[in-house]
Coordinates of C-alpha atoms in Angstrom, one line a residue:
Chain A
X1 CA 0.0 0.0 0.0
X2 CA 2.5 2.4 0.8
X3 CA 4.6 2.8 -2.1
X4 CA 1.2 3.6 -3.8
X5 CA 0.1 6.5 -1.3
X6 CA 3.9 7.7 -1.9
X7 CA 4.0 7.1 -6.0
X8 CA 0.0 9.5 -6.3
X9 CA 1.3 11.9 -3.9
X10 CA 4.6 12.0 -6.4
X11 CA 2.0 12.7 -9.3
X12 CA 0.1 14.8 -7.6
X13 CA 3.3 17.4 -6.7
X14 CA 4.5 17.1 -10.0
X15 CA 0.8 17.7 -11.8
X16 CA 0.6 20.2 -9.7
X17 CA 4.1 22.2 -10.7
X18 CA 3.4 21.7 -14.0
X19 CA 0.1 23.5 -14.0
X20 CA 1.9 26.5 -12.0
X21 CA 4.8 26.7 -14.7
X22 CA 3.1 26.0 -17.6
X23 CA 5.6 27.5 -20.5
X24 CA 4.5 30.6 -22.4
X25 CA 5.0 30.6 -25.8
X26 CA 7.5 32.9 -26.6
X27 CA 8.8 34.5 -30.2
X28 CA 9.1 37.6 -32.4
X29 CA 9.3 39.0 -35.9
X30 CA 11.8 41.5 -37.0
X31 CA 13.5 43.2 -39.9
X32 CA 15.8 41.3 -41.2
X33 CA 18.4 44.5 -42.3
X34 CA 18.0 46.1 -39.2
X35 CA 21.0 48.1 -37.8
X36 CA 20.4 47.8 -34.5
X37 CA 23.7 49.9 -33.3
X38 CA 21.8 53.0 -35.0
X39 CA 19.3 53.4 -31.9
X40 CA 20.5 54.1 -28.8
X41 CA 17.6 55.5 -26.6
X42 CA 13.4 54.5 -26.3
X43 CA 10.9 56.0 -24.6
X44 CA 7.2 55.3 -24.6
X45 CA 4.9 55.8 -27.5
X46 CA 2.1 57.8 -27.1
X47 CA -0.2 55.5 -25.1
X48 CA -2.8 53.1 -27.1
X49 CA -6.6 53.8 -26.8
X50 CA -6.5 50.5 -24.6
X51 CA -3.3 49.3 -24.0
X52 CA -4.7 46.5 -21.9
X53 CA -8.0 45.3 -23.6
X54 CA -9.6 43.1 -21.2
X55 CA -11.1 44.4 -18.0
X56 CA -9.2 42.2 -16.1
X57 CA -6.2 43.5 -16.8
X58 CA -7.1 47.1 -16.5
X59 CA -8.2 46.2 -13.0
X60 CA -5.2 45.4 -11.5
X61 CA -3.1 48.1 -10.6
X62 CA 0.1 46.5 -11.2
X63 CA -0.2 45.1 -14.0
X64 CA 1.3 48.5 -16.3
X65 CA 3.7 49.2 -14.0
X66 CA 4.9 45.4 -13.8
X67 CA 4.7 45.2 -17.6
X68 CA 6.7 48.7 -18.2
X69 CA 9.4 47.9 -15.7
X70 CA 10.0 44.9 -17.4
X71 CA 10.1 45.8 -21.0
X72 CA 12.6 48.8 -19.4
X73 CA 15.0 46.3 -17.6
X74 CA 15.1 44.1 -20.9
X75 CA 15.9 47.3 -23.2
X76 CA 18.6 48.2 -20.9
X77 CA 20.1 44.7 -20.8
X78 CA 20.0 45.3 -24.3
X79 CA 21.9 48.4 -24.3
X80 CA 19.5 51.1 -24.5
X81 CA 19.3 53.9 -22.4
X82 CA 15.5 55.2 -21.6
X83 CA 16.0 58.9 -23.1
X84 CA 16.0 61.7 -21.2
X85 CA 13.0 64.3 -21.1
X86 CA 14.3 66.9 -23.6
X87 CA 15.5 64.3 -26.3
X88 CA 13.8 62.9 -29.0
X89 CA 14.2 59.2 -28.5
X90 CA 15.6 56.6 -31.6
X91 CA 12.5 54.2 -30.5
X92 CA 9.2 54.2 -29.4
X93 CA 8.1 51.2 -27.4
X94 CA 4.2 50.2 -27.3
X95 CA 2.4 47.2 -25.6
X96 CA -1.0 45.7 -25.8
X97 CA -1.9 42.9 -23.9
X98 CA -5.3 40.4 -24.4
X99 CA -6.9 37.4 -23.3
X100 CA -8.9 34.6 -25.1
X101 CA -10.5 32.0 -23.9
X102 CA -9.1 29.2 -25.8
X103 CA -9.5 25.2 -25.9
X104 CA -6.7 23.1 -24.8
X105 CA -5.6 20.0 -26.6
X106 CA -8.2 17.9 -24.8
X107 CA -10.9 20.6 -25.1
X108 CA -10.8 22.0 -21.8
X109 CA -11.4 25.8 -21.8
X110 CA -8.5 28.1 -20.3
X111 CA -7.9 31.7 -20.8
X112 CA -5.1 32.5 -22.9
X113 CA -3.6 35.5 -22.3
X114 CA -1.0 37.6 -25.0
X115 CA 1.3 40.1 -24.9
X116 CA 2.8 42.2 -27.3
X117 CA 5.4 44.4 -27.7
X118 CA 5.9 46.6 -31.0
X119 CA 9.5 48.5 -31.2
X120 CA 8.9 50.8 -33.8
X121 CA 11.2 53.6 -35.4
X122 CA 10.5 57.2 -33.8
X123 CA 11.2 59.1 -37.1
X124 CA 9.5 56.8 -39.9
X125 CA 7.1 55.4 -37.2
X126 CA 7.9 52.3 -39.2
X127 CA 7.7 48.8 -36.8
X128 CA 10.9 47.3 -36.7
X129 CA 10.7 44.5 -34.3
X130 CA 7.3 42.7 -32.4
X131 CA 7.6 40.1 -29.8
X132 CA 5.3 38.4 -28.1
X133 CA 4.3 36.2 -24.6
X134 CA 1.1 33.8 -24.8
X135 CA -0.1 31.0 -22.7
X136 CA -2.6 30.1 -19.7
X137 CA -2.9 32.8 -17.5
X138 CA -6.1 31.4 -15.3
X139 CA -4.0 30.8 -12.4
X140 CA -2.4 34.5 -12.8
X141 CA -5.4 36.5 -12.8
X142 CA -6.4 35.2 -9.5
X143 CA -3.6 35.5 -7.9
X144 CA -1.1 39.0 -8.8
X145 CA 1.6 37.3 -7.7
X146 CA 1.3 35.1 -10.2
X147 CA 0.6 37.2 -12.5
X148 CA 4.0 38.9 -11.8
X149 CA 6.0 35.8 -12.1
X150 CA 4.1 35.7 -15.3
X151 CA 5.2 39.1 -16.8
X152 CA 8.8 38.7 -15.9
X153 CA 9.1 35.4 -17.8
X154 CA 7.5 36.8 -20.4
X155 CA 9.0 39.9 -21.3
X156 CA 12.3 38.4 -19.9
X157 CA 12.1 35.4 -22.6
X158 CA 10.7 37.5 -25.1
X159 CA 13.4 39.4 -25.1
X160 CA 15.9 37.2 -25.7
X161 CA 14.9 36.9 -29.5
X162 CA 15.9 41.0 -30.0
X163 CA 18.5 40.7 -32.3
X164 CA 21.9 41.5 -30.5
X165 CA 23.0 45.2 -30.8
X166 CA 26.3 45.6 -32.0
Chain B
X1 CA -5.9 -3.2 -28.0
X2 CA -5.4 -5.8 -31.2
X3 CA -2.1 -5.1 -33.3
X4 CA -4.5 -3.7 -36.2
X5 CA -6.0 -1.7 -33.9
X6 CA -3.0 -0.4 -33.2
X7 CA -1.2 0.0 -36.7
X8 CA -4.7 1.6 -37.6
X9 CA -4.5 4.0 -35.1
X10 CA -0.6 5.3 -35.8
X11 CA -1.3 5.6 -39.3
X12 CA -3.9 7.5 -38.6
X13 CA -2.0 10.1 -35.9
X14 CA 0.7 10.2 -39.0
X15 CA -1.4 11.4 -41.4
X16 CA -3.5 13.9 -39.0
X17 CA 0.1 15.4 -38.3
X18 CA 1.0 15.4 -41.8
X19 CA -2.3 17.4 -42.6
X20 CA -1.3 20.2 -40.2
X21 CA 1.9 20.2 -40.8
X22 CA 1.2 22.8 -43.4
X23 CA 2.3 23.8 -46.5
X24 CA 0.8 21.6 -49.4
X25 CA -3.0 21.5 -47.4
X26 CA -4.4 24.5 -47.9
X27 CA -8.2 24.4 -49.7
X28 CA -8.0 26.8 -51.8
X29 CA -11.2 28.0 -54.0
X30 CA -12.4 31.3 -55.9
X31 CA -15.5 33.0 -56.9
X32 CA -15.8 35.2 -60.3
X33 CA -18.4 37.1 -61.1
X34 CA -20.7 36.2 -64.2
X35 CA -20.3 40.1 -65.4
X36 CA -16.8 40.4 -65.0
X37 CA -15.1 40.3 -68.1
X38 CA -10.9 39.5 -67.1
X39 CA -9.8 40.6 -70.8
X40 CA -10.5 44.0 -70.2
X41 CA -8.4 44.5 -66.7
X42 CA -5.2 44.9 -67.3
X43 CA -4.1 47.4 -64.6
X44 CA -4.6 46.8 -60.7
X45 CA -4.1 48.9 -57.6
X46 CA -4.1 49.1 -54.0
X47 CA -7.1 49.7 -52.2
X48 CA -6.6 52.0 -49.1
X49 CA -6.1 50.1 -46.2
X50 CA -8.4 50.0 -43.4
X51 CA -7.1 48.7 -40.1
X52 CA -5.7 45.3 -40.6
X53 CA -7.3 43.2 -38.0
X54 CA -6.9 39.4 -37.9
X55 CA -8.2 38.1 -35.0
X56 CA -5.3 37.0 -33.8
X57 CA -2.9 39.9 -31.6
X58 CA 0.3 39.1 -33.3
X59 CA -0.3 39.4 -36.8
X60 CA -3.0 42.7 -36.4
X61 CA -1.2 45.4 -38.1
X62 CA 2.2 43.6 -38.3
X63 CA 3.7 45.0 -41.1
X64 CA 6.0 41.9 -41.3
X65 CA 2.8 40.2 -42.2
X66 CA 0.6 42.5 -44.0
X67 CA 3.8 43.2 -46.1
X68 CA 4.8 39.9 -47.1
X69 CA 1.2 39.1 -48.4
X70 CA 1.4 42.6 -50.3
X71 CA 4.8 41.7 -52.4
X72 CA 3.6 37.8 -52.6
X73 CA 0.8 39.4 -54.0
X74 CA 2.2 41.9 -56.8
X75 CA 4.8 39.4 -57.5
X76 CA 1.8 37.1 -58.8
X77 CA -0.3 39.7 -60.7
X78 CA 3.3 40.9 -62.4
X79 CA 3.6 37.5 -63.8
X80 CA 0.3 37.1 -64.9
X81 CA 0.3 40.3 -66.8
X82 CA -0.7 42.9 -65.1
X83 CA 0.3 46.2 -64.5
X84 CA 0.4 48.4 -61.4
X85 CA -1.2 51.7 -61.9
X86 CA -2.7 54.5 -59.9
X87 CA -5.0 54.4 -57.6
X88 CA -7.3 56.5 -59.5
X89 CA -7.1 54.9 -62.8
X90 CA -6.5 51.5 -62.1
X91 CA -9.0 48.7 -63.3
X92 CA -8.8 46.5 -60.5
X93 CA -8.6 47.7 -56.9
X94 CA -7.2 44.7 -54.7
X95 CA -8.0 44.3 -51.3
X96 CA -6.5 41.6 -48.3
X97 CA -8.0 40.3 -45.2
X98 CA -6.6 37.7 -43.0
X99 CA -8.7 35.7 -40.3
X100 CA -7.2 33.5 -37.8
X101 CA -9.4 30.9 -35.6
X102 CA -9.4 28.2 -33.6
X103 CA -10.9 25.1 -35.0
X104 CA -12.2 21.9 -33.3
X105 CA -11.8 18.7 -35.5
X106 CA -12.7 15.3 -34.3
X107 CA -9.5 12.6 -34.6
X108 CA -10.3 11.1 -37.9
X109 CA -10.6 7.4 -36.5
X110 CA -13.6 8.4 -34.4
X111 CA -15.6 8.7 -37.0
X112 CA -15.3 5.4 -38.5
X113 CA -18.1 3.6 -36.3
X114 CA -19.0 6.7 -34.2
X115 CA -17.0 5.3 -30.9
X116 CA -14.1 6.4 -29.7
X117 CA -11.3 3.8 -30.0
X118 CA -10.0 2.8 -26.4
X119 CA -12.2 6.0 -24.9
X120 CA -9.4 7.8 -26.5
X121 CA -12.0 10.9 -27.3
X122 CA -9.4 13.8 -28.1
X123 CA -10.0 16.5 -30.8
X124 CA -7.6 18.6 -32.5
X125 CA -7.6 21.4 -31.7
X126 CA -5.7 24.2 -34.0
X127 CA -5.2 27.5 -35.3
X128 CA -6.7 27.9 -39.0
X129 CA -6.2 30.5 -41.1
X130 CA -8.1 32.2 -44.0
X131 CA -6.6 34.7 -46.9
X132 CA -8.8 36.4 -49.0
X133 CA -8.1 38.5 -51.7
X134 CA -10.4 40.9 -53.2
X135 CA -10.4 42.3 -56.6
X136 CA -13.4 45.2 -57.3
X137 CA -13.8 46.8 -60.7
X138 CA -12.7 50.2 -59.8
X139 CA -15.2 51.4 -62.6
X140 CA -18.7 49.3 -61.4
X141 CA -17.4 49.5 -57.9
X142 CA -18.2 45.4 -57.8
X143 CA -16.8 42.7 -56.8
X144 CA -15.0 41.3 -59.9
X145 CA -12.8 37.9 -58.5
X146 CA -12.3 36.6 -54.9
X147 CA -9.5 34.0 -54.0
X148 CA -9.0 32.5 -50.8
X149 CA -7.0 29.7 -49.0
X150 CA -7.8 28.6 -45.6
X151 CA -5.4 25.8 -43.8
X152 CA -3.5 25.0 -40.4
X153 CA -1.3 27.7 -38.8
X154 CA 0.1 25.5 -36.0
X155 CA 3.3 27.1 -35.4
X156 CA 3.4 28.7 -38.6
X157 CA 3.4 32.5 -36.5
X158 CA 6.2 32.0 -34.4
X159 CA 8.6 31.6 -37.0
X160 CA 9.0 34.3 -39.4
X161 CA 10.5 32.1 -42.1
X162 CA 7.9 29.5 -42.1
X163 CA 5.1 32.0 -41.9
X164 CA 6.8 33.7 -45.3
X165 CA 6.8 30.4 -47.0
X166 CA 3.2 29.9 -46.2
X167 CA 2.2 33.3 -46.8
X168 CA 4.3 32.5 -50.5
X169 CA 2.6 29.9 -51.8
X170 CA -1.3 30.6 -50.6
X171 CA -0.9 33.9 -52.9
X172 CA 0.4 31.9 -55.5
X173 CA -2.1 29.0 -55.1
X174 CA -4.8 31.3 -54.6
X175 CA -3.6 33.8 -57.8
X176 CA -3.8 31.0 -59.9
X177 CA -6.8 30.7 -60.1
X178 CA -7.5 35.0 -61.6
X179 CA -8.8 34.0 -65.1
X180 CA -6.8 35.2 -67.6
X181 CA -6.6 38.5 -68.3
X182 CA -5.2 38.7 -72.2
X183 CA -2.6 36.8 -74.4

């Protein structure tokens, strides 16, 4: 009997840590010519009519702020500097963020939550590089913590598919 | 489970994952209407573009996207003879949209006697997506030819190269089908 008890409880843990790190998808497009060594500084584009679509979102308090600091700590990583109030900045940096309710390979509903980030030109207002974050988010939107976790590993993966600047 | 059964069963996961693998499965069909007469066009030209909305946040106004299908697009009517023109004296005015969904297909084996083999009852579940081009008599204001493919996109938006391939050859599937437009 025992080894049983121990082997479900095994199952159960690792069920269980599964469902809390389930992977977001991570990837990007980009222009494929892009000098990146051209742009030095970003600031934020001029905000989106709903830069966070979904009610739920827009609800939490945290959730820009977590998002924006973020994208800021990956773009400085990257080597950009955030530019200063009386310069014109090389890039402008929007977000938007949605959620779906989507079906899961075994038809069970879950809400899939997306988030994209658009890196566009300041001068031509041309886009030159959009990443984006998606996966189950039902777990985060109960719990902010969770949802900050989230974020992090999202923008933070994200991220790592902007082309190196040299 | 018997062997056959079994066999059966991974023949048929082999050719559902070959279906949505991509590429060569997209349906691809047309509609022409009965007034439009294709020897007269001989110049085309961009509509104005409304807000490209797909349904699906990554690709809604990417010009990565959107751009690609563009090209694909004049590349095909430059080789089938036509000519780009102005906007305001152009015969055809061309138009995109994209759709993306999620679609819900029964596996293919449960079908066969209506059961589900070994209670195994799991769907597919993917990403489809349709491309429809538009071409309106600029003169008549009508409706002149549409072309569209639909077909898996599993995987096909997060990479860029893939989705350039399959953005490649649904223009050119769907293009061939314009009737043509003089000798």
């Amino acid at each position: 009997m025992r080894p049983h008890i121990y082997r479900a409880t095994l199952i159960a843990v690792a069920a269980l840590t599964l469902a809390g790190c389930a992977t977001l998808r991570v990837s990007s497009h980009t222009d494929r010519g892009l000098v990146w060594s051209k742009y030095k500084t970003f600031d934020w584009g001029p905000a989106d009519p709903l830069p966070a679509s979904d009610p739920r979102l827009e609800k939490d308090p945290d959730f820009h702020d977590r998002v924006a600091g973020a994208i800021e700590k990956a773009m400085a990583t990257h080597g950009f500097e955030m530019s200063a109030r009386s310069e014109e900045p090389d890039l402008l940096i929007h977000y938007h963020a949605n959620i779906t309710a989507r079906l899961d390979t075994d038809r069970n509903r879950y809400q899939d939550g997306t988030l994209v980030v658009d890196i566009v030109d300041a001068a031509s207002n041309v886009l030159l590089w959009r990443g984006w974050a998606q996966g189950d988010i039902e777990g985060a939107l109960r719990n902010s913590g969770r949802m900050r976790r989230r974020i992090d590993e999202g923008v933070g993966r994200m991220f790592e598919t902007l082309p190196e600047r040299r | 489970m018997s062997a056959a059964t079994r066999l059966s069963r991974v023949a048929a996961t082999g050719i559902a994952a070959l279906a949505l693998a991509g590429c060569a499965t997209f349906r691809v069909d047309s509609y022409l209407d009965r007034g439009a007469d294709f020897m007269r066009y001989r110049t085309y030209a961009w509509a104005e573009r409304g807000a490209f909305e797909t349904g699906d946040p990554r690709l809604d106004n990417n010009r990565f996207f959107s751009q690609r299908v563009e090209e694909a697009v004049d590349l095909q009517l430059t080789a089938r003879g036509f000519e780009k023109a102005s906007r305001g004296d152009a015969d055809l005015l061309i138009r995109i949209h994209a759709r993306v969904d999620q679609r819900l297909e029964s596996a293919a084996l449960d079908r066969i006697d209506g059961h589900c083999i070994d209670n195994d009852c799991r769907s597919l579940v993917y990403d489809t997506g349709t491309l429809l081009v538009d071409m309106t008599d600029r003169r008549t204001n009508r409706l002149a030819w549409r072309g569209w493919a639909e077909g898996s996109l599993d995987g096909v938006i997060d990479d860029q190269r893939w989705m350039e391939i399959v953005i490649d050859e649904a223009v050119a599937r769907i293009l061939a089908r314009v009737p043509r437009n003089h000798s």
